[in-house]
PDB file of C-alpha atoms in Angstrom:
ATOM      1  CA  MET A 672     111.492  22.308  50.418  1.00 42.00           C
ATOM      2  CA  GLU A 673     108.173  22.635  50.534  1.00 44.00           C
ATOM      3  CA  HIS A 674     106.132  19.763  50.081  1.00 44.00           C
ATOM      4  CA  GLU A 675     102.746  19.849  47.860  1.00 47.00           C
ATOM      5  CA  GLN A 676     100.250  19.321  50.460  1.00 47.00           C
ATOM      6  CA  THR A 677      98.250  15.967  50.124  1.00 46.00           C
ATOM      7  CA  ALA A 678      94.331  16.156  51.311  1.00 46.00           C
ATOM      8  CA  PRO A 679      93.377  13.292  53.560  1.00 47.00           C
ATOM      9  CA  ASP A 680      91.655  10.285  51.933  1.00 50.00           C
ATOM     10  CA  GLN A 681      87.857  10.983  52.498  1.00 50.00           C
ATOM     11  CA  PRO A 682      85.910   8.841  53.924  1.00 49.00           C
ATOM     12  CA  LYS A 683      83.620   6.306  50.481  1.00 50.00           C
ATOM     13  CA  GLN A 684      79.903   6.564  50.694  1.00 49.00           C
ATOM     14  CA  GLU A 685      77.895   4.130  51.199  1.00 49.00           C
ATOM     15  CA  GLU A 686      75.548   2.739  48.566  1.00 50.00           C
ATOM     16  CA  SER A 687      72.053   4.726  48.401  1.00 52.00           C
ATOM     17  CA  ALA A 688      69.327   2.645  49.257  1.00 53.00           C
ATOM     18  CA  PRO A 689      66.487   2.032  47.378  1.00 54.00           C
ATOM     19  CA  ASP A 690      63.345   4.206  48.069  1.00 57.00           C
ATOM     20  CA  PRO A 691      60.682   2.861  50.550  1.00 56.00           C
ATOM     21  CA  GLY A 692      58.388   4.495  47.750  1.00 55.00           C
ATOM     22  CA  THR A 693      58.984   3.271  44.402  1.00 58.00           C
ATOM     23  CA  ALA A 694      58.721  -0.524  45.725  1.00 57.00           C
ATOM     24  CA  ASP A 695      56.177  -0.041  46.619  1.00 59.00           C
ATOM     25  CA  THR A 696      54.241   1.539  44.752  1.00 63.00           C
ATOM     26  CA  ARG A 697      56.034  -1.570  42.587  1.00 62.00           C
ATOM     27  CA  ARG A 698      54.320  -4.155  44.475  1.00 65.00           C
ATOM     28  CA  GLY A 699      50.508  -1.820  43.288  1.00 63.00           C
ATOM     29  CA  ARG A 700      51.168  -2.763  40.110  1.00 67.00           C
ATOM     30  CA  ARG A 701      51.363  -6.709  40.101  1.00 68.00           C
ATOM     31  CA  ALA A 702      48.495  -6.950  42.772  1.00 66.00           C
ATOM     32  CA  THR A 703      46.510  -4.550  40.483  1.00 70.00           C
ATOM     33  CA  LEU A 704      47.923  -7.146  37.373  1.00 66.00           C
ATOM     34  CA  LEU A 705      47.323  -9.897  38.987  1.00 65.00           C
ATOM     35  CA  ILE A 706      43.737  -8.945  39.930  1.00 68.00           C
ATOM     36  CA  ALA A 707      42.712  -8.548  36.772  1.00 68.00           C
ATOM     37  CA  GLY A 708      44.076 -11.430  34.548  1.00 67.00           C
ATOM     38  CA  ALA A 709      41.920 -13.544  37.519  1.00 65.00           C
ATOM     39  CA  ALA A 710      39.344 -11.561  36.523  1.00 65.00           C
ATOM     40  CA  VAL A 711      39.132 -12.808  33.185  1.00 63.00           C
ATOM     41  CA  LEU A 712      40.326 -15.511  33.292  1.00 66.00           C
ATOM     42  CA  GLY A 713      37.078 -16.232  36.277  1.00 66.00           C
ATOM     43  CA  VAL A 714      34.736 -14.775  33.294  1.00 62.00           C
ATOM     44  CA  LEU A 715      36.369 -16.843  30.599  1.00 63.00           C
ATOM     45  CA  ALA A 716      36.001 -19.902  32.005  1.00 67.00           C
ATOM     46  CA  GLY A 717      32.076 -19.325  33.839  1.00 66.00           C
ATOM     47  CA  THR A 718      31.695 -18.125  29.674  1.00 68.00           C
ATOM     48  CA  ILE A 719      33.328 -22.385  29.131  1.00 66.00           C
ATOM     49  CA  THR A 720      31.065 -23.496  31.834  1.00 67.00           C
ATOM     50  CA  GLY A 721      27.497 -22.085  30.501  1.00 65.00           C
ATOM     51  CA  TYR A 722      27.759 -23.516  27.503  1.00 63.00           C
ATOM     52  CA  ALA A 723      28.988 -26.655  28.372  1.00 64.00           C
ATOM     53  CA  VAL A 724      25.896 -26.735  31.215  1.00 58.00           C
ATOM     54  CA  GLN A 725      23.686 -25.564  27.950  1.00 62.00           C
ATOM     55  CA  TYR A 726      25.302 -28.247  25.987  1.00 61.00           C
ATOM     56  CA  GLN A 727      23.647 -30.817  27.987  1.00 67.00           C
ATOM     57  CA  ARG A 728      19.959 -29.084  27.995  1.00 68.00           C
ATOM     58  CA  GLU A 729      16.897 -29.666  25.688  1.00 70.00           C
ATOM     59  CA  PRO A 730      16.976 -26.876  23.466  1.00 73.00           C
ATOM     60  CA  THR A 731      14.364 -24.529  25.289  1.00 73.00           C
ATOM     61  CA  PRO A 732      11.339 -24.044  22.907  1.00 72.00           C
ATOM     62  CA  LEU A 733      10.062 -20.985  20.821  1.00 71.00           C
ATOM     63  CA  PRO A 734       6.321 -19.218  21.902  1.00 67.00           C
ATOM     64  CA  PRO A 735       4.128 -19.615  19.967  1.00 66.00           C
ATOM     65  CA  LEU A 736       3.174 -17.350  17.702  1.00 63.00           C
ATOM     66  CA  ALA A 737      -0.182 -16.075  16.823  1.00 60.00           C
ATOM     67  CA  GLN A 738      -0.689 -17.575  13.777  1.00 56.00           C
ATOM     68  CA  GLN A 739       1.039 -20.844  13.323  1.00 55.00           C
ATOM     69  CA  VAL A 740      -0.356 -21.560  11.112  1.00 57.00           C
ATOM     70  CA  MET A 741      -2.978 -19.957   8.289  1.00 58.00           C
ATOM     71  CA  ALA A 742      -5.698 -21.471   6.467  1.00 62.00           C
ATOM     72  CA  ALA A 743      -5.622 -21.949   3.973  1.00 62.00           C
ATOM     73  CA  PRO A 744      -6.855 -24.931   0.750  1.00 64.00           C
ATOM     74  CA  GLN A 745      -4.720 -27.806   0.090  1.00 70.00           C
ATOM     75  CA  PRO A 746      -3.468 -27.350  -3.574  1.00 66.00           C
ATOM     76  CA  GLN A 747      -4.858 -30.680  -5.128  1.00 68.00           C
ATOM     77  CA  ALA A 748      -3.434 -33.304  -8.137  1.00 71.00           C
ATOM     78  CA  MET A 749      -5.036 -32.688 -11.144  1.00 69.00           C
ATOM     79  CA  ASN A 750      -7.723 -35.472 -11.735  1.00 70.00           C
ATOM     80  CA  ALA A 751     -11.200 -36.644 -13.900  1.00 62.00           C
ATOM     81  CA  SER A 752     -13.020 -33.838 -10.829  1.00 62.00           C
ATOM     82  CA  SER A 753     -10.072 -30.927 -10.771  1.00 62.00           C
ATOM     83  CA  SER A 754     -10.262 -26.947 -11.693  1.00 57.00           C
ATOM     84  CA  ARG A 755      -8.527 -23.664 -12.110  1.00 57.00           C
ATOM     85  CA  ARG A 756      -9.464 -23.622  -8.233  1.00 57.00           C
ATOM     86  CA  SER A 757      -8.949 -25.973  -6.488  1.00 56.00           C
ATOM     87  CA  ILE A 758      -5.016 -26.924  -8.393  1.00 54.00           C
ATOM     88  CA  ASN A 759      -4.844 -22.399  -7.945  1.00 56.00           C
ATOM     89  CA  ALA A 760      -6.384 -22.861  -4.582  1.00 52.00           C
ATOM     90  CA  ASN A 761      -3.921 -20.059  -2.600  1.00 52.00           C
ATOM     91  CA  ARG A 762      -4.621 -17.322  -6.032  1.00 52.00           C
ATOM     92  CA  TRP A 763      -7.932 -16.989  -4.813  1.00 48.00           C
ATOM     93  CA  HIS A 764      -9.780 -15.762  -1.011  1.00 51.00           C
ATOM     94  CA  LYS A 765     -12.487 -16.778   0.643  1.00 50.00           C
ATOM     95  CA  ALA A 766     -13.855 -13.458  -0.275  1.00 52.00           C
ATOM     96  CA  ASP A 767     -14.144 -14.748  -3.656  1.00 59.00           C
ATOM     97  CA  GLU A 768     -17.196 -16.599  -3.714  1.00 74.00           C
ATOM     98  CA  GLU A 769     -18.994 -14.621  -2.090  1.00 90.00           C
ATOM     99  CA  LEU A 770     -18.779 -12.080  -5.679  1.00 94.00           C
ATOM    100  CA  ALA A 771     -18.685 -15.168  -7.227  1.00 94.00           C
ATOM    101  CA  LYS A 772     -22.263 -15.864  -5.799  1.00 94.00           C
ATOM    102  CA  LYS A 773     -23.732 -13.171  -6.789  1.00 95.00           C
ATOM    103  CA  LEU A 774     -22.950 -13.340 -10.570  1.00 96.00           C
ATOM    104  CA  LEU A 775     -26.311 -15.377 -12.800  1.00 94.00           C
ATOM    105  CA  ASP A 776     -26.297 -17.795 -13.579  1.00 92.00           C
ATOM    106  CA  ALA A 777     -26.269 -19.258 -17.074  1.00 90.00           C
ATOM    107  CA  PRO A 778     -30.187 -20.251 -18.391  1.00 89.00           C
ATOM    108  CA  GLY A 779     -30.446 -23.903 -19.464  1.00 85.00           C
ATOM    109  CA  GLY A 780     -29.136 -25.484 -22.469  1.00 85.00           C
ATOM    110  CA  ALA A 781     -26.211 -23.348 -22.620  1.00 88.00           C
ATOM    111  CA  LYS A 782     -23.006 -24.083 -23.319  1.00 89.00           C
ATOM    112  CA  ASP A 783     -19.419 -24.080 -23.116  1.00 77.00           C
ATOM    113  CA  GLY A 784     -19.876 -22.715 -20.100  1.00 81.00           C
ATOM    114  CA  PHE A 785     -18.486 -21.197 -16.517  1.00 90.00           C
ATOM    115  CA  SER A 786     -19.167 -19.024 -13.629  1.00 92.00           C
ATOM    116  CA  GLY A 787     -16.302 -18.566 -11.159  1.00 94.00           C
ATOM    117  CA  ALA A 788     -14.083 -16.321  -8.844  1.00 94.00           C
ATOM    118  CA  ARG A 789     -10.935 -15.087 -11.413  1.00 94.00           C
ATOM    119  CA  SER A 790      -7.181 -14.461 -10.565  1.00 94.00           C
ATOM    120  CA  THR A 791      -6.662 -10.691 -11.260  1.00 95.00           C
ATOM    121  CA  ASP A 792      -3.482 -11.744 -13.922  1.00 94.00           C
ATOM    122  CA  GLU A 793      -5.486 -14.751 -15.984  1.00 94.00           C
ATOM    123  CA  PHE A 794      -8.832 -12.136 -16.219  1.00 96.00           C
ATOM    124  CA  ALA A 795      -5.762  -9.340 -17.680  1.00 96.00           C
ATOM    125  CA  VAL A 796      -5.250 -11.762 -20.432  1.00 95.00           C
ATOM    126  CA  ASP A 797      -7.999 -12.087 -21.737  1.00 93.00           C
ATOM    127  CA  TYR A 798     -10.191  -8.658 -21.291  1.00 94.00           C
ATOM    128  CA  PHE A 799      -7.103  -6.556 -22.018  1.00 94.00           C
ATOM    129  CA  GLU A 800      -5.633  -5.491 -25.291  1.00 91.00           C
ATOM    130  CA  ASN A 801      -2.356  -5.154 -23.579  1.00 94.00           C
ATOM    131  CA  PRO A 802      -1.560  -7.320 -21.009  1.00 95.00           C
ATOM    132  CA  ALA A 803       0.267  -5.716 -19.370  1.00 96.00           C
ATOM    133  CA  ASN A 804      -1.104  -2.896 -19.595  1.00 95.00           C
ATOM    134  CA  GLY A 805      -4.479  -3.843 -18.080  1.00 95.00           C
ATOM    135  CA  LEU A 806      -2.987  -5.745 -14.830  1.00 96.00           C
ATOM    136  CA  ALA A 807      -1.339  -2.459 -14.216  1.00 96.00           C
ATOM    137  CA  ASN A 808      -3.605  -0.842 -14.405  1.00 96.00           C
ATOM    138  CA  LEU A 809      -6.065  -2.497 -11.995  1.00 97.00           C
ATOM    139  CA  VAL A 810      -3.952  -3.071  -9.462  1.00 96.00           C
ATOM    140  CA  SER A 811      -2.849   0.902  -8.899  1.00 96.00           C
ATOM    141  CA  GLN A 812      -7.241   0.790  -9.509  1.00 96.00           C
ATOM    142  CA  GLN A 813      -6.201  -2.310  -6.538  1.00 96.00           C
ATOM    143  CA  ILE A 814      -9.131  -4.197  -7.809  1.00 97.00           C
ATOM    144  CA  LYS A 815     -10.218  -6.672  -5.359  1.00 96.00           C
ATOM    145  CA  GLY A 816     -11.304  -9.229  -6.208  1.00 96.00           C
ATOM    146  CA  ILE A 817     -13.216 -10.505 -10.162  1.00 97.00           C
ATOM    147  CA  ALA A 818     -15.735 -13.205 -10.952  1.00 97.00           C
ATOM    148  CA  THR A 819     -17.060 -14.320 -14.436  1.00 96.00           C
ATOM    149  CA  VAL A 820     -19.507 -16.600 -15.815  1.00 96.00           C
ATOM    150  CA  ARG A 821     -19.527 -16.770 -19.781  1.00 95.00           C
ATOM    151  CA  TRP A 822     -22.077 -19.788 -21.931  1.00 95.00           C
ATOM    152  CA  SER A 823     -23.104 -19.628 -25.284  1.00 94.00           C
ATOM    153  CA  GLU A 824     -26.324 -19.925 -26.768  1.00 92.00           C
ATOM    154  CA  ALA A 825     -27.932 -21.929 -30.002  1.00 88.00           C
ATOM    155  CA  ASP A 826     -23.985 -20.889 -31.317  1.00 88.00           C
ATOM    156  CA  ARG A 827     -24.856 -18.139 -32.169  1.00 92.00           C
ATOM    157  CA  ASN A 828     -24.957 -16.189 -29.332  1.00 94.00           C
ATOM    158  CA  PHE A 829     -22.382 -15.617 -26.304  1.00 96.00           C
ATOM    159  CA  VAL A 830     -22.680 -14.303 -23.306  1.00 96.00           C
ATOM    160  CA  GLU A 831     -19.619 -13.044 -21.084  1.00 97.00           C
ATOM    161  CA  ILE A 832     -20.117 -11.411 -17.152  1.00 97.00           C
ATOM    162  CA  HIS A 833     -18.185  -9.507 -15.283  1.00 97.00           C
ATOM    163  CA  LEU A 834     -18.244  -8.711 -11.830  1.00 98.00           C
ATOM    164  CA  LEU A 835     -15.712  -6.086 -10.845  1.00 97.00           C
ATOM    165  CA  GLN A 836     -14.632  -5.877  -7.181  1.00 97.00           C
ATOM    166  CA  PHE A 837     -12.606  -2.426  -5.992  1.00 97.00           C
ATOM    167  CA  GLN A 838     -11.219  -1.811  -3.034  1.00 95.00           C
ATOM    168  CA  ASP A 839     -14.045   1.766  -2.779  1.00 95.00           C
ATOM    169  CA  ARG A 840     -15.826   3.493  -4.994  1.00 95.00           C
ATOM    170  CA  ARG A 841     -12.472   5.219  -6.407  1.00 96.00           C
ATOM    171  CA  GLY A 842     -11.370   1.940  -8.518  1.00 96.00           C
ATOM    172  CA  ALA A 843     -14.630   1.488  -9.667  1.00 97.00           C
ATOM    173  CA  GLU A 844     -15.098   4.789 -10.914  1.00 96.00           C
ATOM    174  CA  ASP A 845     -11.554   4.589 -13.038  1.00 97.00           C
ATOM    175  CA  PHE A 846     -12.178   1.997 -14.378  1.00 97.00           C
ATOM    176  CA  GLN A 847     -15.704   2.765 -15.069  1.00 96.00           C
ATOM    177  CA  ALA A 848     -14.264   5.772 -16.663  1.00 95.00           C
ATOM    178  CA  GLY A 849     -11.567   4.355 -18.745  1.00 95.00           C
ATOM    179  CA  ILE A 850     -14.543   2.358 -20.964  1.00 96.00           C
ATOM    180  CA  GLY A 851     -16.172   5.294 -21.865  1.00 95.00           C
ATOM    181  CA  ARG A 852     -13.537   7.196 -22.687  1.00 95.00           C
ATOM    182  CA  TYR A 853     -12.614   3.814 -25.876  1.00 95.00           C
ATOM    183  CA  MET A 854     -15.531   2.350 -26.572  1.00 96.00           C
ATOM    184  CA  PRO A 855     -17.165   5.469 -29.059  1.00 96.00           C
ATOM    185  CA  ASN A 856     -13.214   4.827 -30.936  1.00 96.00           C
ATOM    186  CA  LYS A 857     -14.601   3.321 -34.693  1.00 93.00           C
ATOM    187  CA  LYS A 858     -12.290  -0.015 -32.967  1.00 92.00           C
ATOM    188  CA  PHE A 859     -14.456  -0.847 -30.434  1.00 95.00           C
ATOM    189  CA  ALA A 860     -17.567   0.275 -30.792  1.00 96.00           C
ATOM    190  CA  GLY A 861     -18.085   3.325 -32.562  1.00 95.00           C
ATOM    191  CA  ASN A 862     -20.852   5.846 -31.135  1.00 97.00           C
ATOM    192  CA  ALA A 863     -20.869   7.111 -28.259  1.00 96.00           C
ATOM    193  CA  GLY A 864     -23.458   4.682 -26.849  1.00 95.00           C
ATOM    194  CA  LYS A 865     -26.678   4.566 -24.318  1.00 95.00           C
ATOM    195  CA  GLU A 866     -27.925   4.849 -20.933  1.00 95.00           C
ATOM    196  CA  VAL A 867     -28.676   1.758 -19.258  1.00 95.00           C
ATOM    197  CA  PRO A 868     -32.723   1.807 -18.604  1.00 94.00           C
ATOM    198  CA  GLY A 869     -33.305   2.382 -15.153  1.00 92.00           C
ATOM    199  CA  VAL A 870     -29.788   3.365 -14.432  1.00 93.00           C
ATOM    200  CA  PRO A 871     -28.763   7.241 -13.701  1.00 92.00           C
ATOM    201  CA  ALA A 872     -26.568   8.359 -16.484  1.00 90.00           C
ATOM    202  CA  ASP A 873     -22.816   9.016 -14.390  1.00 92.00           C
ATOM    203  CA  PHE A 874     -23.346   4.833 -13.307  1.00 95.00           C
ATOM    204  CA  GLY A 875     -24.417   2.826 -16.103  1.00 95.00           C
ATOM    205  CA  HIS A 876     -23.776   3.182 -20.508  1.00 97.00           C
ATOM    206  CA  LEU A 877     -24.078   0.729 -23.088  1.00 97.00           C
ATOM    207  CA  TRP A 878     -22.955   0.421 -26.563  1.00 98.00           C
ATOM    208  CA  ILE A 879     -24.334  -1.552 -29.811  1.00 97.00           C
ATOM    209  CA  ASP A 880     -21.434  -1.701 -32.782  1.00 96.00           C
ATOM    210  CA  SER A 881     -21.945   0.401 -35.184  1.00 95.00           C
ATOM    211  CA  GLU A 882     -20.687  -2.219 -37.396  1.00 93.00           C
ATOM    212  CA  ALA A 883     -20.425  -6.613 -37.936  1.00 93.00           C
ATOM    213  CA  HIS A 884     -16.743  -7.281 -38.123  1.00 90.00           C
ATOM    214  CA  GLU A 885     -16.726  -9.270 -41.612  1.00 89.00           C
ATOM    215  CA  LYS A 886     -14.517 -11.901 -43.192  1.00 88.00           C
ATOM    216  CA  PRO A 887     -13.979 -14.194 -45.729  1.00 90.00           C
ATOM    217  CA  GLY A 888     -15.660 -17.363 -45.016  1.00 88.00           C
ATOM    218  CA  TYR A 889     -16.751 -16.607 -41.511  1.00 89.00           C
ATOM    219  CA  HIS A 890     -19.772 -14.594 -40.978  1.00 90.00           C
ATOM    220  CA  PRO A 891     -20.286 -11.095 -40.188  1.00 93.00           C
ATOM    221  CA  VAL A 892     -20.033 -10.499 -35.662  1.00 95.00           C
ATOM    222  CA  ARG A 893     -21.759  -7.938 -33.946  1.00 96.00           C
ATOM    223  CA  GLY A 894     -20.830  -7.457 -30.591  1.00 96.00           C
ATOM    224  CA  SER A 895     -22.547  -5.661 -27.425  1.00 97.00           C
ATOM    225  CA  ARG A 896     -21.509  -4.153 -24.243  1.00 97.00           C
ATOM    226  CA  ALA A 897     -23.419  -2.856 -20.999  1.00 98.00           C
ATOM    227  CA  VAL A 898     -21.190  -0.985 -18.129  1.00 97.00           C
ATOM    228  CA  VAL A 899     -22.973  -0.237 -14.031  1.00 97.00           C
ATOM    229  CA  ARG A 900     -21.603   0.427 -11.845  1.00 96.00           C
ATOM    230  CA  ARG A 901     -23.436  -0.180  -8.504  1.00 94.00           C
ATOM    231  CA  GLY A 902     -20.868   1.274  -5.077  1.00 94.00           C
ATOM    232  CA  ASP A 903     -17.226  -0.769  -4.976  1.00 96.00           C
ATOM    233  CA  ILE A 904     -18.485  -2.875  -7.576  1.00 97.00           C
ATOM    234  CA  VAL A 905     -18.309  -3.285 -11.549  1.00 97.00           C
ATOM    235  CA  MET A 906     -20.517  -4.845 -13.924  1.00 97.00           C
ATOM    236  CA  SER A 907     -19.425  -5.783 -17.321  1.00 97.00           C
ATOM    237  CA  ILE A 908     -21.948  -7.851 -19.810  1.00 97.00           C
ATOM    238  CA  GLU A 909     -20.240  -8.645 -23.238  1.00 97.00           C
ATOM    239  CA  TYR A 910     -22.886  -9.905 -25.761  1.00 97.00           C
ATOM    240  CA  THR A 911     -21.894 -11.102 -29.562  1.00 96.00           C
ATOM    241  CA  ASN A 912     -23.820 -12.441 -31.649  1.00 96.00           C
ATOM    242  CA  ASN A 913     -22.239 -14.527 -35.118  1.00 93.00           C
ATOM    243  CA  ARG A 914     -24.719 -13.231 -37.026  1.00 92.00           C
ATOM    244  CA  GLY A 915     -24.632 -10.059 -36.592  1.00 90.00           C
ATOM    245  CA  ASP A 916     -27.820  -8.793 -35.605  1.00 91.00           C
ATOM    246  CA  ILE A 917     -28.090  -7.610 -32.013  1.00 94.00           C
ATOM    247  CA  ASP A 918     -30.770  -6.995 -29.980  1.00 93.00           C
ATOM    248  CA  GLU A 919     -30.786  -4.002 -27.423  1.00 95.00           C
ATOM    249  CA  ASN A 920     -33.881  -5.352 -25.628  1.00 95.00           C
ATOM    250  CA  ASP A 921     -31.835  -8.512 -24.309  1.00 95.00           C
ATOM    251  CA  LEU A 922     -28.815  -7.063 -23.059  1.00 96.00           C
ATOM    252  CA  VAL A 923     -31.024  -4.855 -20.894  1.00 96.00           C
ATOM    253  CA  GLU A 924     -32.537  -7.565 -20.169  1.00 96.00           C
ATOM    254  CA  LEU A 925     -29.300  -9.601 -18.355  1.00 95.00           C
ATOM    255  CA  ALA A 926     -28.076  -6.314 -17.103  1.00 96.00           C
ATOM    256  CA  LYS A 927     -31.473  -6.059 -15.323  1.00 95.00           C
ATOM    257  CA  ARG A 928     -31.643  -8.758 -13.791  1.00 95.00           C
ATOM    258  CA  GLN A 929     -27.557  -8.731 -12.770  1.00 96.00           C
ATOM    259  CA  MET A 930     -28.078  -6.151 -11.006  1.00 94.00           C
ATOM    260  CA  GLU A 931     -30.388  -6.998  -9.505  1.00 93.00           C
ATOM    261  CA  ARG A 932     -28.156 -10.562  -8.084  1.00 92.00           C
ATOM    262  CA  LEU A 933     -25.646  -7.102  -6.640  1.00 88.00           C
TER     263      LEU A 933
END
């Protein structure tokens, strides 16, 4: 009887050994991670050490600015000798004083006198019927400085002279032209006015109210105005009489004297 033939047992293969190339790659990666970690720790330690050292040191002063302290007058507390200018010293520039020096001096015996520089907003409140619009116009015309002198004589004649200086002639021209547009209205002078003697027509004009303003129980009041431009400065003179009588020669004389000071 035939038997099944049994194949002889094959010898077991030896267990596979690790690949030398793979082991080297793993070691390289571990070494790289260790070096990177050491670098990070070194930077962190250096930063902490730097902060610790700097914390112990005195702060390094910054270099001085070109103008650390601006030269400006100090406001003063109100007292018997103080004025609006001394209380609000920083609202005026030194150049304003030069403009104020060009104003006429109030005559001897005059009352209620004031002479000096004025801030733009303060002037707008006193001068314009609509102060907000007037102030906006002055700013757009690039107003540079304003000075005013005022006085009264014999409780009848009231004089107010304003000098307005602009950054250039264009602003002065616009301001002068604006006055020329509204003065002929009945609400103001009510007439076209006339030229100021000795001044070219484009540079000066004067108006005397056509009618006196009257109220029951009050004296009739008549006003007049002379406006002259010289360069970037506009001179505006308001001459009012509370008896309803204006002498044109008085207004012209004031204008001539003030122009001489300019």
